[in-house]
XYZ file of C-alpha atoms in Angstrom:
405
model
C 17.587 -45.656 3.586
C 15.454 -47.534 2.051
C 12.834 -47.949 -1.433
C 9.779 -47.273 -1.749
C 7.443 -50.176 -3.853
C 3.565 -48.993 -3.877
C 0.782 -51.304 -5.648
C -1.139 -49.827 -8.702
C -4.223 -50.617 -5.787
C -2.444 -47.695 -3.504
C -3.449 -45.042 -5.715
C -7.319 -45.944 -4.705
C -10.433 -45.229 -7.467
C -13.658 -46.583 -7.034
C -13.778 -48.849 -9.535
C -11.395 -50.955 -8.681
C -15.024 -51.989 -7.102
C -15.108 -53.777 -11.142
C -12.790 -55.653 -9.362
C -15.105 -57.263 -7.311
C -17.527 -56.957 -9.145
C -15.359 -59.448 -12.074
C -15.282 -61.616 -10.259
C -18.455 -62.665 -8.601
C -19.762 -62.276 -12.215
C -17.591 -66.053 -13.025
C -18.874 -67.282 -9.852
C -22.281 -67.334 -11.900
C -20.180 -68.112 -15.709
C -19.713 -71.488 -12.674
C -22.912 -71.313 -11.517
C -24.728 -71.955 -16.166
C -22.774 -75.622 -15.865
C -25.671 -76.176 -13.027
C -28.066 -74.709 -14.308
C -28.115 -76.216 -17.685
C -26.723 -79.973 -16.926
C -27.211 -80.761 -14.192
C -31.111 -82.620 -13.976
C -33.925 -80.490 -11.113
C -37.259 -80.941 -11.111
C -40.142 -79.487 -9.454
C -37.931 -75.994 -8.985
C -35.805 -73.460 -10.937
C -32.945 -74.048 -10.201
C -30.492 -76.571 -8.862
C -29.759 -77.508 -5.609
C -27.135 -78.860 -3.610
C -29.004 -81.756 -3.270
C -29.449 -82.448 -7.224
C -25.769 -81.766 -7.208
C -25.301 -85.060 -5.060
C -27.702 -87.421 -6.434
C -24.912 -86.190 -9.360
C -21.984 -87.565 -7.341
C -23.680 -90.667 -6.005
C -24.674 -91.705 -10.043
C -25.216 -89.155 -12.839
C -22.377 -89.838 -15.583
C -18.411 -89.690 -15.075
C -18.628 -86.118 -18.348
C -21.589 -84.394 -15.361
C -19.343 -85.614 -12.322
C -16.643 -83.729 -13.480
C -18.291 -81.016 -15.201
C -19.569 -80.227 -11.537
C -16.913 -80.491 -9.573
C -14.962 -77.826 -11.843
C -18.584 -75.586 -11.307
C -18.716 -75.757 -7.793
C -14.785 -75.218 -7.753
C -15.107 -72.428 -9.929
C -18.318 -70.847 -7.996
C -16.129 -71.249 -4.760
C -13.351 -69.257 -5.981
C -14.766 -67.042 -8.054
C -16.878 -65.665 -4.568
C -13.558 -65.760 -2.044
C -11.979 -64.083 -3.820
C -15.600 -61.258 -5.178
C -15.623 -60.763 -1.142
C -12.243 -60.161 -0.359
C -12.518 -57.556 -2.682
C -15.255 -56.581 -1.400
C -14.476 -56.099 2.057
C -11.042 -54.463 0.966
C -12.605 -51.683 -1.615
C -14.855 -50.932 0.925
C -11.831 -50.586 3.375
C -10.266 -48.702 1.269
C -13.087 -46.126 -0.062
C -13.199 -45.263 3.332
C -9.827 -44.032 3.312
C -10.181 -42.567 0.015
C -13.045 -40.340 2.091
C -10.434 -38.534 3.414
C -8.143 -37.482 1.295
C -7.795 -34.098 -0.994
C -9.213 -36.661 -4.043
C -12.587 -37.757 -2.769
C -13.244 -34.179 -1.666
C -11.840 -33.589 -6.059
C -13.891 -36.298 -7.506
C -17.541 -35.677 -6.264
C -16.593 -32.034 -7.952
C -15.914 -33.774 -11.642
C -17.946 -36.677 -13.423
C -15.709 -39.228 -11.873
C -18.124 -38.462 -9.526
C -20.369 -41.973 -10.552
C -17.925 -43.755 -10.886
C -18.960 -44.017 -6.640
C -21.718 -46.160 -8.178
C -19.442 -49.001 -8.540
C -19.859 -49.207 -4.938
C -23.191 -50.403 -4.600
C -23.352 -52.867 -8.053
C -20.342 -54.618 -6.666
C -22.597 -54.940 -3.357
C -25.719 -55.952 -5.803
C -23.290 -58.866 -7.336
C -21.897 -60.066 -4.115
C -25.910 -60.593 -2.846
C -27.182 -62.666 -5.614
C -23.069 -64.624 -5.696
C -23.896 -65.712 -1.861
C -27.540 -66.655 -2.960
C -25.829 -69.066 -5.829
C -23.111 -69.894 -3.469
C -25.790 -71.143 -0.283
C -28.024 -72.845 -3.237
C -23.903 -75.200 -4.634
C -22.970 -75.565 -0.438
C -25.904 -75.982 1.756
C -28.508 -78.851 2.457
C -31.623 -78.638 3.068
C -31.519 -74.278 1.360
C -34.981 -75.318 -0.916
C -37.079 -75.801 2.314
C -36.767 -72.192 3.859
C -35.421 -70.369 1.056
C -39.870 -68.289 1.473
C -38.249 -66.779 5.046
C -35.267 -66.087 2.852
C -36.335 -64.406 -0.140
C -38.116 -61.663 1.898
C -34.794 -60.057 3.973
C -33.355 -60.774 0.767
C -35.754 -58.184 -1.256
C -34.523 -56.088 1.567
C -31.784 -56.599 1.297
C -31.357 -54.279 -2.254
C -34.178 -52.207 -1.996
C -31.038 -51.284 0.969
C -28.378 -51.191 -2.215
C -30.928 -50.246 -4.280
C -31.252 -46.673 -2.188
C -27.508 -46.934 -2.098
C -27.220 -45.845 -4.858
C -29.849 -44.356 -6.444
C -29.047 -41.608 -3.040
C -25.449 -41.141 -5.210
C -27.012 -40.828 -8.342
C -29.318 -37.528 -6.361
C -25.967 -36.266 -5.054
C -24.188 -36.609 -8.505
C -27.031 -34.835 -10.838
C -28.013 -32.081 -7.905
C -24.985 -30.838 -8.522
C -24.293 -31.252 -12.650
C -28.163 -29.429 -13.074
C -27.711 -27.212 -10.635
C -24.589 -25.663 -11.453
C -24.205 -23.498 -15.024
C -20.644 -25.655 -15.439
C -21.744 -28.899 -12.801
C -20.880 -31.042 -15.267
C -17.565 -30.848 -18.035
C -18.910 -32.268 -21.510
C -16.311 -32.804 -23.492
C -14.810 -35.161 -20.581
C -17.809 -37.840 -21.631
C -16.669 -38.629 -24.244
C -17.338 -42.323 -23.261
C -20.148 -44.695 -22.080
C -18.207 -44.441 -18.016
C -21.564 -42.239 -16.866
C -24.342 -45.847 -17.933
C -22.456 -46.900 -14.382
C -25.449 -45.740 -12.401
C -27.472 -47.668 -15.243
C -25.976 -50.355 -14.002
C -25.649 -50.752 -10.729
C -29.957 -49.917 -11.240
C -30.118 -52.982 -13.050
C -28.457 -54.783 -10.605
C -30.434 -54.020 -8.208
C -33.368 -55.087 -10.008
C -32.645 -57.931 -11.657
C -31.605 -58.823 -7.784
C -35.117 -57.823 -5.918
C -37.176 -60.106 -9.257
C -34.790 -63.782 -7.859
C -37.850 -63.756 -5.739
C -40.348 -63.113 -8.974
C -38.919 -66.020 -10.590
C -38.599 -68.745 -7.380
C -42.302 -67.648 -4.921
C -44.971 -69.365 -4.580
C -45.689 -66.281 -2.458
C -48.430 -64.362 -4.352
C -47.599 -61.697 -3.235
C -43.141 -61.890 -2.654
C -43.841 -62.666 -6.615
C -46.187 -59.246 -6.355
C -43.669 -57.117 -4.198
C -40.295 -58.688 -6.329
C -41.766 -57.738 -10.230
C -43.024 -54.130 -8.637
C -39.721 -53.238 -6.711
C -37.837 -54.650 -9.960
C -39.681 -52.616 -12.300
C -38.733 -49.869 -10.855
C -35.386 -49.591 -10.404
C -35.261 -51.794 -14.519
C -37.014 -49.243 -15.442
C -34.587 -46.530 -13.162
C -32.355 -48.270 -15.572
C -32.981 -48.589 -19.143
C -33.808 -43.769 -18.128
C -30.871 -43.209 -16.992
C -28.398 -45.395 -19.524
C -30.474 -43.840 -22.854
C -29.181 -40.610 -21.758
C -25.763 -41.773 -20.933
C -25.767 -42.696 -23.957
C -26.804 -40.512 -26.556
C -25.469 -37.773 -24.648
C -21.666 -40.204 -24.369
C -21.949 -40.989 -28.659
C -22.137 -37.232 -29.015
C -19.321 -35.992 -26.909
C -17.457 -38.754 -28.448
C -18.467 -37.910 -32.131
C -17.197 -34.307 -31.229
C -13.965 -35.276 -29.302
C -12.631 -38.452 -29.602
C -12.823 -41.205 -27.305
C -11.270 -40.443 -23.628
C -8.764 -43.308 -24.491
C -8.547 -44.782 -20.372
C -12.543 -44.959 -20.227
C -11.986 -46.741 -23.535
C -13.710 -50.384 -22.369
C -16.555 -48.415 -20.637
C -17.680 -48.755 -24.831
C -18.880 -52.089 -24.241
C -20.904 -51.692 -20.696
C -24.161 -52.317 -23.214
C -22.840 -55.899 -22.734
C -23.646 -56.626 -19.670
C -26.051 -53.756 -19.184
C -28.017 -55.793 -21.734
C -27.648 -59.050 -20.015
C -28.129 -57.540 -16.791
C -31.982 -56.672 -18.364
C -32.209 -59.476 -20.290
C -32.441 -61.817 -16.987
C -34.419 -59.492 -15.348
C -37.196 -59.966 -17.403
C -36.416 -63.315 -17.840
C -37.379 -64.087 -14.344
C -40.397 -62.163 -15.152
C -42.118 -63.933 -17.058
C -41.771 -66.696 -15.144
C -42.829 -65.038 -12.234
C -45.816 -64.288 -14.045
C -46.179 -67.077 -15.388
C -46.041 -69.884 -12.438
C -48.116 -66.152 -10.162
C -50.226 -65.524 -12.638
C -50.510 -67.565 -15.726
C -49.817 -65.911 -18.005
C -47.808 -67.039 -20.917
C -44.927 -66.817 -22.909
C -43.875 -69.704 -25.754
C -40.028 -70.869 -26.594
C -40.007 -69.347 -29.577
C -40.458 -65.064 -28.422
C -37.870 -65.985 -25.267
C -35.607 -67.125 -28.438
C -36.516 -64.200 -30.581
C -36.214 -62.089 -27.673
C -32.760 -63.533 -26.726
C -31.301 -63.081 -30.552
C -32.383 -59.957 -30.715
C -30.456 -58.915 -27.402
C -27.300 -60.682 -28.477
C -27.325 -59.595 -32.001
C -26.966 -55.821 -29.658
C -23.635 -57.175 -27.975
C -21.501 -58.631 -30.385
C -22.569 -54.848 -32.053
C -20.989 -52.827 -29.900
C -18.324 -56.039 -27.938
C -17.311 -55.628 -32.096
C -17.192 -51.807 -31.897
C -15.803 -51.000 -28.219
C -12.825 -54.137 -30.317
C -12.919 -51.602 -32.828
C -11.326 -48.845 -30.708
C -9.557 -49.926 -28.208
C -6.992 -51.569 -31.189
C -7.563 -47.818 -32.995
C -6.125 -46.259 -29.665
C -4.054 -48.902 -28.465
C -5.838 -50.281 -25.172
C -4.523 -53.981 -25.580
C -1.356 -53.396 -25.613
C -0.897 -51.106 -23.442
C -2.986 -50.996 -20.678
C -3.488 -55.391 -20.397
C -0.549 -56.663 -22.433
C 1.477 -53.720 -21.258
C 2.975 -52.030 -18.690
C 0.069 -49.041 -18.297
C -2.249 -49.860 -15.242
C -5.729 -47.895 -15.252
C -8.671 -49.466 -12.627
C -10.792 -48.985 -15.895
C -9.013 -51.727 -17.715
C -11.674 -54.213 -14.888
C -14.182 -52.727 -16.897
C -12.774 -55.157 -19.452
C -14.263 -57.570 -17.757
C -17.722 -57.509 -17.269
C -18.073 -57.885 -21.314
C -16.735 -60.865 -21.958
C -18.445 -63.144 -18.712
C -22.182 -61.449 -19.800
C -21.393 -62.580 -23.485
C -20.980 -65.583 -21.499
C -24.001 -65.358 -19.825
C -26.280 -64.367 -21.931
C -25.294 -67.159 -24.785
C -25.880 -70.426 -22.364
C -28.773 -68.775 -21.538
C -29.982 -68.346 -25.612
C -29.112 -71.503 -26.116
C -30.794 -73.229 -23.318
C -33.749 -71.664 -22.552
C -34.416 -70.469 -26.593
C -33.035 -72.791 -29.390
C -33.530 -75.580 -26.779
C -36.382 -74.508 -25.171
C -37.306 -73.924 -29.064
C -36.276 -76.821 -30.403
C -34.957 -76.049 -32.879
C -32.342 -77.956 -31.751
C -31.201 -80.704 -29.961
C -29.230 -80.793 -26.290
C -25.498 -82.176 -25.851
C -25.904 -82.308 -29.493
C -23.030 -80.958 -31.907
C -24.673 -78.218 -32.449
C -25.460 -77.986 -28.752
C -22.401 -78.235 -27.999
C -20.285 -76.184 -31.314
C -22.891 -72.720 -29.575
C -21.917 -73.647 -25.687
C -18.096 -73.891 -26.664
C -18.304 -70.082 -26.951
C -19.824 -69.172 -23.952
C -17.109 -71.729 -22.798
C -14.063 -70.217 -24.237
C -15.396 -66.182 -23.165
C -14.751 -67.368 -18.929
C -11.940 -68.902 -19.227
C -10.549 -65.816 -21.033
C -11.961 -63.634 -19.219
C -10.285 -65.983 -16.547
C -7.868 -65.200 -18.006
C -7.792 -61.658 -17.944
C -9.001 -60.517 -14.418
C -5.390 -63.452 -12.922
C -3.575 -60.738 -15.779
C -4.872 -57.474 -14.337
C -4.719 -58.727 -10.577
C -1.238 -59.720 -11.199
C -0.238 -55.882 -12.202
C -2.450 -53.674 -10.200
C -1.927 -55.949 -6.613
C 0.780 -58.537 -7.273
C 4.369 -57.826 -5.747
C 4.668 -53.744 -5.628
C 7.399 -52.426 -7.837
C 10.767 -50.573 -6.356
C 9.578 -46.429 -7.447
C 12.911 -45.020 -6.800
C 10.742 -42.769 -4.211
C 14.083 -43.008 -1.457
C 12.452 -41.968 2.271
C 14.490 -42.936 5.700
C 15.189 -45.957 7.210
C 12.952 -46.414 10.329
């Protein structure tokens, strides 16, 4: 007789795609070091040659920061891809089970949108890996932009088809949607996926020198960005109404903070589009306007973080599902707000406060504010390690006995 051992991740849920998403997001937090601390010119982003120049003759502190960033990007990109591949295989097997049919007939059908969300994040992450580790990439980047847009469009169509399946079912059947089970922001996941596609499509608008590429990127990213906002507004209003009537679903409570990463993505989307309009069509955006735009985003993010933490503490979520012995794949939704807050603080400090002349770059105030972003990053790394051990670590005995082979 042998004892069967299982891991929580063996009871599959599409929400495990959020594990891949979190790792990809953390790779972006490391890229912020390079984006805002490494000197570069003539391009909107740093590339391998800029990093090589730092190692050739830059200050020691900057060399250490660049080395940490490159290592962090490499490690997190590895786990991002590894977990995406694992999820795609697990999802293919999950589709053959009765549990998948049950999911397709419930509110949880929208959890399938975690797949295109994570895939779009991986495409974004691979572009960062190319910039950081591939010499001479920028010399051929204009040839890559069309393929990148096609990839994002394919993911966007995938997401729209999944949304269409869900909305077609719930809007055409009298009891297709359980409003009582809508007491969270879990239905914001489709908006999150659409926003990730939009921000990826906006990258060529900010980086390309080809007017046609910039124009197509602007239009395509606008479509998915608007679709994301429209979906988010309806999901948030109806979700809040259900929560006021029935309280917040305990295992879905982390979704209260999904607004935080959604706002970061939409904020970066807006800045990428503004840069593309400025470079390609001679429009002007003042630094002070950008600063206030990001300040408003940060204000909303802080409010939703406070709301989410309040509810999670009242429900004892952290003591049970993060620090305790209970597990829920929805716990990975906690990683996204911390990552998004870290990234947005970096943008606010550098593209907002510094660009507007309110603070000096690399001064005391600069590093004091940047420390908030780094603290959030470190906390999310610790959370990812903790969750990975809980869900993917060495399986524990279930107590079920089966005959030995």
